Amino acid sequence: MGILKLTEEERKLLLSPLLTKSSWEMVENRDAVKKTFTFKNFNEAFGFMTRIALRADKVDHHPEWFNVYNRVEITLATHECQGLSQRDLDLAKFIDNVYNTSTK
Amino acid sequence: MGILKLTEEERKLLLSPLLTKSSWEMVENRDAVKKTFTFKNFNEAFGFMTRIALRADKVDHHPEWFNVYNRVEITLATHECQGLSQRDLDLAKFIDNVYNTSTK
């Protein structure tokens, strides 16, 4: 069994809090979520990216991301199911946690 | 004295070879260059980004870049002069060198 898209119920239960409480947004015309993170400088921004990269490589689930100086824009979706899966929710949570602990 | 845009002569002498021999392209409607690099996997791509990040932080000149899995798209321009400066040429050369040595 491959990776499955989130069901309607999973979206209500698990995706909604991400959108209402953690500032992730749905991407237009695509079953994907995005969020922009801002840091003091490039060093902080790339440190954040590095922590995510290590996790991404370990769990074999990778973000689409853009960085310039202190800004990191991240989009999450699952290639295999062409939309959002549990893997994206897990990675989003991990990313929020890294952000919250690294900018204190 | 701030960072200066490349002169016409510098563009002929120094920018042209980058465009004709190293596959960098001018960005449309912007005085900036871009190039896409492809790797075997995410680990290789992020290793490449990390080597560039260390240099960028050291010389205080940063790329605009997008990554998804094994692909890295890099745009170079100099914020301070709103266009291409010697710093972009230096960073482009460094990036090409990292790519050439890391994919052998």
PDB file of C-alpha atoms in Angstrom:
ATOM      1  CA  MET A   1       0.000   0.000   0.000  1.00  0.00           C
ATOM      2  CA  GLY A   2       1.384   3.369  -0.988  1.00  0.00           C
ATOM      3  CA  ILE A   3       1.051   6.667   0.814  1.00  0.00           C
ATOM      4  CA  LEU A   4      -2.568   7.818   0.985  1.00  0.00           C
ATOM      5  CA  LYS A   5      -4.021  11.310   0.793  1.00  0.00           C
ATOM      6  CA  LEU A   6      -5.617  12.599   3.969  1.00  0.00           C
ATOM      7  CA  THR A   7      -9.290  11.674   4.246  1.00  0.00           C
ATOM      8  CA  GLU A   8     -11.966  14.302   4.859  1.00  0.00           C
ATOM      9  CA  GLU A   9     -12.083  13.301   8.494  1.00  0.00           C
ATOM     10  CA  GLU A  10      -8.296  13.531   8.898  1.00  0.00           C
ATOM     11  CA  ARG A  11      -8.427  16.971   7.329  1.00  0.00           C
ATOM     12  CA  LYS A  12     -10.991  18.152   9.867  1.00  0.00           C
ATOM     13  CA  LEU A  13      -9.202  16.609  12.806  1.00  0.00           C
ATOM     14  CA  LEU A  14      -5.533  17.016  11.931  1.00  0.00           C
ATOM     15  CA  LEU A  15      -5.096  19.548   9.121  1.00  0.00           C
ATOM     16  CA  SER A  16      -7.471  22.228  10.448  1.00  0.00           C
ATOM     17  CA  PRO A  17      -5.467  22.970  13.628  1.00  0.00           C
ATOM     18  CA  LEU A  18      -2.360  23.467  11.500  1.00  0.00           C
ATOM     19  CA  LEU A  19      -4.199  26.103   9.457  1.00  0.00           C
ATOM     20  CA  THR A  20      -5.992  27.866  12.290  1.00  0.00           C
ATOM     21  CA  LYS A  21      -3.394  27.685  15.051  1.00  0.00           C
ATOM     22  CA  SER A  22      -0.007  27.391  13.339  1.00  0.00           C
ATOM     23  CA  SER A  23      -0.301  29.816  10.404  1.00  0.00           C
ATOM     24  CA  TRP A  24       0.130  27.230   7.678  1.00  0.00           C
ATOM     25  CA  GLU A  25      -1.924  28.100   4.588  1.00  0.00           C
ATOM     26  CA  MET A  26      -3.322  26.044   1.751  1.00  0.00           C
ATOM     27  CA  VAL A  27      -1.492  26.632  -1.533  1.00  0.00           C
ATOM     28  CA  GLU A  28      -3.742  27.969  -4.291  1.00  0.00           C
ATOM     29  CA  ASN A  29      -4.918  25.360  -6.801  1.00  0.00           C
ATOM     30  CA  ARG A  30      -2.929  22.636  -5.135  1.00  0.00           C
ATOM     31  CA  ASP A  31      -3.394  20.164  -2.293  1.00  0.00           C
ATOM     32  CA  ALA A  32      -0.383  21.466  -0.367  1.00  0.00           C
ATOM     33  CA  VAL A  33       0.392  23.737   2.588  1.00  0.00           C
ATOM     34  CA  LYS A  34       2.901  26.581   2.883  1.00  0.00           C
ATOM     35  CA  LYS A  35       4.381  28.803   5.566  1.00  0.00           C
ATOM     36  CA  THR A  36       7.028  31.537   5.711  1.00  0.00           C
ATOM     37  CA  PHE A  37       9.567  31.691   8.545  1.00  0.00           C
ATOM     38  CA  THR A  38      11.704  34.721   9.346  1.00  0.00           C
ATOM     39  CA  PHE A  39      14.959  34.860  11.294  1.00  0.00           C
ATOM     40  CA  LYS A  40      17.536  37.352  12.527  1.00  0.00           C
ATOM     41  CA  ASN A  41      19.949  36.557   9.738  1.00  0.00           C
ATOM     42  CA  PHE A  42      21.087  33.965   7.192  1.00  0.00           C
ATOM     43  CA  ASN A  43      22.998  31.931   9.752  1.00  0.00           C
ATOM     44  CA  GLU A  44      19.833  31.368  11.799  1.00  0.00           C
ATOM     45  CA  ALA A  45      17.754  30.662   8.706  1.00  0.00           C
ATOM     46  CA  PHE A  46      20.182  28.080   7.349  1.00  0.00           C
ATOM     47  CA  GLY A  47      20.599  26.484  10.769  1.00  0.00           C
ATOM     48  CA  PHE A  48      16.830  25.982  10.781  1.00  0.00           C
ATOM     49  CA  MET A  49      16.957  24.513   7.270  1.00  0.00           C
ATOM     50  CA  THR A  50      19.756  22.165   8.273  1.00  0.00           C
ATOM     51  CA  ARG A  51      17.793  20.711  11.175  1.00  0.00           C
ATOM     52  CA  ILE A  52      14.860  20.114   8.824  1.00  0.00           C
ATOM     53  CA  ALA A  53      17.125  18.641   6.143  1.00  0.00           C
ATOM     54  CA  LEU A  54      18.511  16.043   8.541  1.00  0.00           C
ATOM     55  CA  ARG A  55      14.990  14.986   9.485  1.00  0.00           C
ATOM     56  CA  ALA A  56      13.797  15.034   5.868  1.00  0.00           C
ATOM     57  CA  ASP A  57      16.624  12.778   4.796  1.00  0.00           C
ATOM     58  CA  LYS A  58      15.971  10.400   7.679  1.00  0.00           C
ATOM     59  CA  VAL A  59      12.227  10.026   7.064  1.00  0.00           C
ATOM     60  CA  ASP A  60      12.611  10.288   3.275  1.00  0.00           C
ATOM     61  CA  HIS A  61      10.070  13.095   3.016  1.00  0.00           C
ATOM     62  CA  HIS A  62      11.329  16.392   1.655  1.00  0.00           C
ATOM     63  CA  PRO A  63      10.101  19.976   1.648  1.00  0.00           C
ATOM     64  CA  GLU A  64       9.939  22.344  -1.305  1.00  0.00           C
ATOM     65  CA  TRP A  65      11.617  25.457  -0.018  1.00  0.00           C
ATOM     66  CA  PHE A  66      12.901  28.853  -0.997  1.00  0.00           C
ATOM     67  CA  ASN A  67      15.401  30.877   0.997  1.00  0.00           C
ATOM     68  CA  VAL A  68      16.788  34.337   0.665  1.00  0.00           C
ATOM     69  CA  TYR A  69      18.869  35.754   3.513  1.00  0.00           C
ATOM     70  CA  ASN A  70      16.722  35.528   6.688  1.00  0.00           C
ATOM     71  CA  ARG A  71      13.522  34.206   5.078  1.00  0.00           C
ATOM     72  CA  VAL A  72      12.508  30.585   4.445  1.00  0.00           C
ATOM     73  CA  GLU A  73       9.319  29.729   2.547  1.00  0.00           C
ATOM     74  CA  ILE A  74       8.305  26.085   2.900  1.00  0.00           C
ATOM     75  CA  THR A  75       5.721  24.124   0.908  1.00  0.00           C
ATOM     76  CA  LEU A  76       4.714  20.617   1.907  1.00  0.00           C
ATOM     77  CA  ALA A  77       2.958  18.001  -0.201  1.00  0.00           C
ATOM     78  CA  THR A  78       3.468  14.329  -0.937  1.00  0.00           C
ATOM     79  CA  HIS A  79       4.702  13.521  -4.411  1.00  0.00           C
ATOM     80  CA  GLU A  80       3.558   9.906  -4.270  1.00  0.00           C
ATOM     81  CA  CYS A  81      -0.126  10.700  -3.625  1.00  0.00           C
ATOM     82  CA  GLN A  82      -0.143  14.103  -5.374  1.00  0.00           C
ATOM     83  CA  GLY A  83      -1.479  15.859  -2.308  1.00  0.00           C
ATOM     84  CA  LEU A  84      -1.354  16.079   1.460  1.00  0.00           C
ATOM     85  CA  SER A  85      -0.624  12.967   3.496  1.00  0.00           C
ATOM     86  CA  GLN A  86       0.105  12.211   7.137  1.00  0.00           C
ATOM     87  CA  ARG A  87       3.791  12.703   6.302  1.00  0.00           C
ATOM     88  CA  ASP A  88       3.197  16.385   5.614  1.00  0.00           C
ATOM     89  CA  LEU A  89       1.421  16.876   8.919  1.00  0.00           C
ATOM     90  CA  ASP A  90       4.291  15.166  10.735  1.00  0.00           C
ATOM     91  CA  LEU A  91       6.920  17.257   8.963  1.00  0.00           C
ATOM     92  CA  ALA A  92       4.937  20.483   9.534  1.00  0.00           C
ATOM     93  CA  LYS A  93       4.793  19.733  13.243  1.00  0.00           C
ATOM     94  CA  PHE A  94       8.504  19.002  13.328  1.00  0.00           C
ATOM     95  CA  ILE A  95       9.247  22.246  11.460  1.00  0.00           C
ATOM     96  CA  ASP A  96       7.095  24.333  13.824  1.00  0.00           C
ATOM     97  CA  ASN A  97       8.830  22.740  16.768  1.00  0.00           C
ATOM     98  CA  VAL A  98      12.298  23.487  15.379  1.00  0.00           C
ATOM     99  CA  TYR A  99      11.234  27.070  14.714  1.00  0.00           C
ATOM    100  CA  ASN A 100       9.768  27.552  18.171  1.00  0.00           C
ATOM    101  CA  THR A 101      12.813  26.170  19.932  1.00  0.00           C
ATOM    102  CA  SER A 102      15.423  27.863  17.755  1.00  0.00           C
ATOM    103  CA  THR A 103      14.106  31.409  17.991  1.00  0.00           C
ATOM    104  CA  LYS A 104      13.643  31.636  21.746  1.00  0.00           C
TER     105      LYS A 104
ATOM    106  CA  MET B   1      32.031  53.418  -1.264  1.00  0.00           C
ATOM    107  CA  GLY B   2      29.293  50.824  -1.570  1.00  0.00           C
ATOM    108  CA  ILE B   3      29.116  47.821  -3.840  1.00  0.00           C
ATOM    109  CA  LEU B   4      28.993  48.833  -7.486  1.00  0.00           C
ATOM    110  CA  LYS B   5      27.101  47.258 -10.365  1.00  0.00           C
ATOM    111  CA  LEU B   6      29.254  45.642 -13.023  1.00  0.00           C
ATOM    112  CA  THR B   7      30.308  48.085 -15.754  1.00  0.00           C
ATOM    113  CA  GLU B   8      29.689  47.356 -19.432  1.00  0.00           C
ATOM    114  CA  GLU B   9      33.310  46.340 -19.814  1.00  0.00           C
ATOM    115  CA  GLU B  10      33.164  44.000 -16.823  1.00  0.00           C
ATOM    116  CA  ARG B  11      30.044  42.433 -18.269  1.00  0.00           C
ATOM    117  CA  LYS B  12      31.797  41.722 -21.561  1.00  0.00           C
ATOM    118  CA  LEU B  13      34.931  40.409 -19.920  1.00  0.00           C
ATOM    119  CA  LEU B  14      33.640  38.633 -16.831  1.00  0.00           C
ATOM    120  CA  LEU B  15      29.896  38.026 -17.100  1.00  0.00           C
ATOM    121  CA  SER B  16      29.816  36.753 -20.702  1.00  0.00           C
ATOM    122  CA  PRO B  17      31.949  33.635 -20.056  1.00  0.00           C
ATOM    123  CA  LEU B  18      29.606  32.687 -17.213  1.00  0.00           C
ATOM    124  CA  LEU B  19      26.656  32.829 -19.609  1.00  0.00           C
ATOM    125  CA  THR B  20      28.296  31.164 -22.591  1.00  0.00           C
ATOM    126  CA  LYS B  21      30.478  28.563 -20.894  1.00  0.00           C
ATOM    127  CA  SER B  22      28.896  27.822 -17.529  1.00  0.00           C
ATOM    128  CA  SER B  23      25.168  27.728 -18.346  1.00  0.00           C
ATOM    129  CA  TRP B  24      24.184  30.627 -16.125  1.00  0.00           C
ATOM    130  CA  GLU B  25      21.288  32.613 -17.615  1.00  0.00           C
ATOM    131  CA  MET B  26      20.098  36.165 -17.189  1.00  0.00           C
ATOM    132  CA  VAL B  27      16.835  36.401 -15.224  1.00  0.00           C
ATOM    133  CA  GLU B  28      14.020  38.005 -17.205  1.00  0.00           C
ATOM    134  CA  ASN B  29      13.378  41.680 -16.383  1.00  0.00           C
ATOM    135  CA  ARG B  30      16.034  41.700 -13.708  1.00  0.00           C
ATOM    136  CA  ASP B  31      19.780  42.275 -13.492  1.00  0.00           C
ATOM    137  CA  ALA B  32      20.457  38.836 -12.001  1.00  0.00           C
ATOM    138  CA  VAL B  33      21.694  35.404 -13.090  1.00  0.00           C
ATOM    139  CA  LYS B  34      20.222  31.964 -12.411  1.00  0.00           C
ATOM    140  CA  LYS B  35      21.187  28.316 -12.841  1.00  0.00           C
ATOM    141  CA  THR B  36      19.637  24.957 -11.973  1.00  0.00           C
ATOM    142  CA  PHE B  37      21.726  22.136 -10.511  1.00  0.00           C
ATOM    143  CA  THR B  38      20.627  18.498 -10.347  1.00  0.00           C
ATOM    144  CA  PHE B  39      21.906  15.747  -8.083  1.00  0.00           C
ATOM    145  CA  LYS B  40      21.404  12.060  -7.388  1.00  0.00           C
ATOM    146  CA  ASN B  41      19.236  12.691  -4.351  1.00  0.00           C
ATOM    147  CA  PHE B  42      18.363  15.138  -1.579  1.00  0.00           C
ATOM    148  CA  ASN B  43      21.428  14.287   0.465  1.00  0.00           C
ATOM    149  CA  GLU B  44      23.737  15.348  -2.364  1.00  0.00           C
ATOM    150  CA  ALA B  45      21.682  18.456  -3.109  1.00  0.00           C
ATOM    151  CA  PHE B  46      21.667  19.634   0.487  1.00  0.00           C
ATOM    152  CA  GLY B  47      25.366  18.852   0.878  1.00  0.00           C
ATOM    153  CA  PHE B  48      25.973  21.183  -2.061  1.00  0.00           C
ATOM    154  CA  MET B  49      23.757  23.847  -0.472  1.00  0.00           C
ATOM    155  CA  THR B  50      25.593  23.522   2.820  1.00  0.00           C
ATOM    156  CA  ARG B  51      28.989  24.157   1.242  1.00  0.00           C
ATOM    157  CA  ILE B  52      27.574  27.258  -0.438  1.00  0.00           C
ATOM    158  CA  ALA B  53      25.881  28.395   2.769  1.00  0.00           C
ATOM    159  CA  LEU B  54      29.148  28.304   4.700  1.00  0.00           C
ATOM    160  CA  ARG B  55      30.821  30.426   2.033  1.00  0.00           C
ATOM    161  CA  ALA B  56      27.843  32.794   1.776  1.00  0.00           C
ATOM    162  CA  ASP B  57      27.876  33.402   5.499  1.00  0.00           C
ATOM    163  CA  LYS B  58      31.637  33.979   5.486  1.00  0.00           C
ATOM    164  CA  VAL B  59      31.636  36.522   2.646  1.00  0.00           C
ATOM    165  CA  ASP B  60      28.254  37.990   3.661  1.00  0.00           C
ATOM    166  CA  HIS B  61      26.785  37.512   0.203  1.00  0.00           C
ATOM    167  CA  HIS B  62      23.781  35.213  -0.065  1.00  0.00           C
ATOM    168  CA  PRO B  63      21.997  33.371  -2.845  1.00  0.00           C
ATOM    169  CA  GLU B  64      18.263  33.250  -3.495  1.00  0.00           C
ATOM    170  CA  TRP B  65      17.569  29.580  -3.884  1.00  0.00           C
ATOM    171  CA  PHE B  66      14.854  27.006  -4.240  1.00  0.00           C
ATOM    172  CA  ASN B  67      15.242  23.302  -3.541  1.00  0.00           C
ATOM    173  CA  VAL B  68      13.011  20.325  -4.000  1.00  0.00           C
ATOM    174  CA  TYR B  69      14.492  16.850  -3.551  1.00  0.00           C
ATOM    175  CA  ASN B  70      17.489  16.599  -5.911  1.00  0.00           C
ATOM    176  CA  ARG B  71      17.126  19.985  -7.635  1.00  0.00           C
ATOM    177  CA  VAL B  72      18.571  23.346  -6.598  1.00  0.00           C
ATOM    178  CA  GLU B  73      17.709  26.556  -8.468  1.00  0.00           C
ATOM    179  CA  ILE B  74      20.009  29.452  -7.617  1.00  0.00           C
ATOM    180  CA  THR B  75      19.580  33.147  -8.420  1.00  0.00           C
ATOM    181  CA  LEU B  76      22.363  35.627  -7.773  1.00  0.00           C
ATOM    182  CA  ALA B  77      22.122  39.412  -7.531  1.00  0.00           C
ATOM    183  CA  THR B  78      23.389  42.055  -5.148  1.00  0.00           C
ATOM    184  CA  HIS B  79      20.770  43.674  -2.951  1.00  0.00           C
ATOM    185  CA  GLU B  80      22.904  46.732  -2.182  1.00  0.00           C
ATOM    186  CA  CYS B  81      23.358  47.799  -5.835  1.00  0.00           C
ATOM    187  CA  GLN B  82      20.075  46.298  -7.125  1.00  0.00           C
ATOM    188  CA  GLY B  83      21.874  44.271  -9.762  1.00  0.00           C
ATOM    189  CA  LEU B  84      24.928  42.198 -10.588  1.00  0.00           C
ATOM    190  CA  SER B  85      28.225  43.000  -8.880  1.00  0.00           C
ATOM    191  CA  GLN B  86      31.619  41.343  -8.684  1.00  0.00           C
ATOM    192  CA  ARG B  87      30.346  39.475  -5.637  1.00  0.00           C
ATOM    193  CA  ASP B  88      27.870  37.573  -7.785  1.00  0.00           C
ATOM    194  CA  LEU B  89      30.559  36.542 -10.235  1.00  0.00           C
ATOM    195  CA  ASP B  90      32.738  35.337  -7.368  1.00  0.00           C
ATOM    196  CA  LEU B  91      29.906  33.364  -5.795  1.00  0.00           C
ATOM    197  CA  ALA B  92      28.867  31.893  -9.166  1.00  0.00           C
ATOM    198  CA  LYS B  93      32.422  30.664  -9.716  1.00  0.00           C
ATOM    199  CA  PHE B  94      32.536  29.188  -6.249  1.00  0.00           C
ATOM    200  CA  ILE B  95      29.180  27.442  -6.797  1.00  0.00           C
ATOM    201  CA  ASP B  96      30.278  25.968 -10.145  1.00  0.00           C
ATOM    202  CA  ASN B  97      33.448  24.727  -8.528  1.00  0.00           C
ATOM    203  CA  VAL B  98      31.582  23.066  -5.668  1.00  0.00           C
ATOM    204  CA  TYR B  99      29.216  21.440  -8.166  1.00  0.00           C
ATOM    205  CA  ASN B 100      32.018  20.201 -10.385  1.00  0.00           C
ATOM    206  CA  THR B 101      33.972  18.705  -7.522  1.00  0.00           C
ATOM    207  CA  SER B 102      31.001  17.222  -5.679  1.00  0.00           C
ATOM    208  CA  THR B 103      29.429  15.326  -8.559  1.00  0.00           C
ATOM    209  CA  LYS B 104      32.545  13.563  -9.874  1.00  0.00           C
TER     210      LYS B 104
END
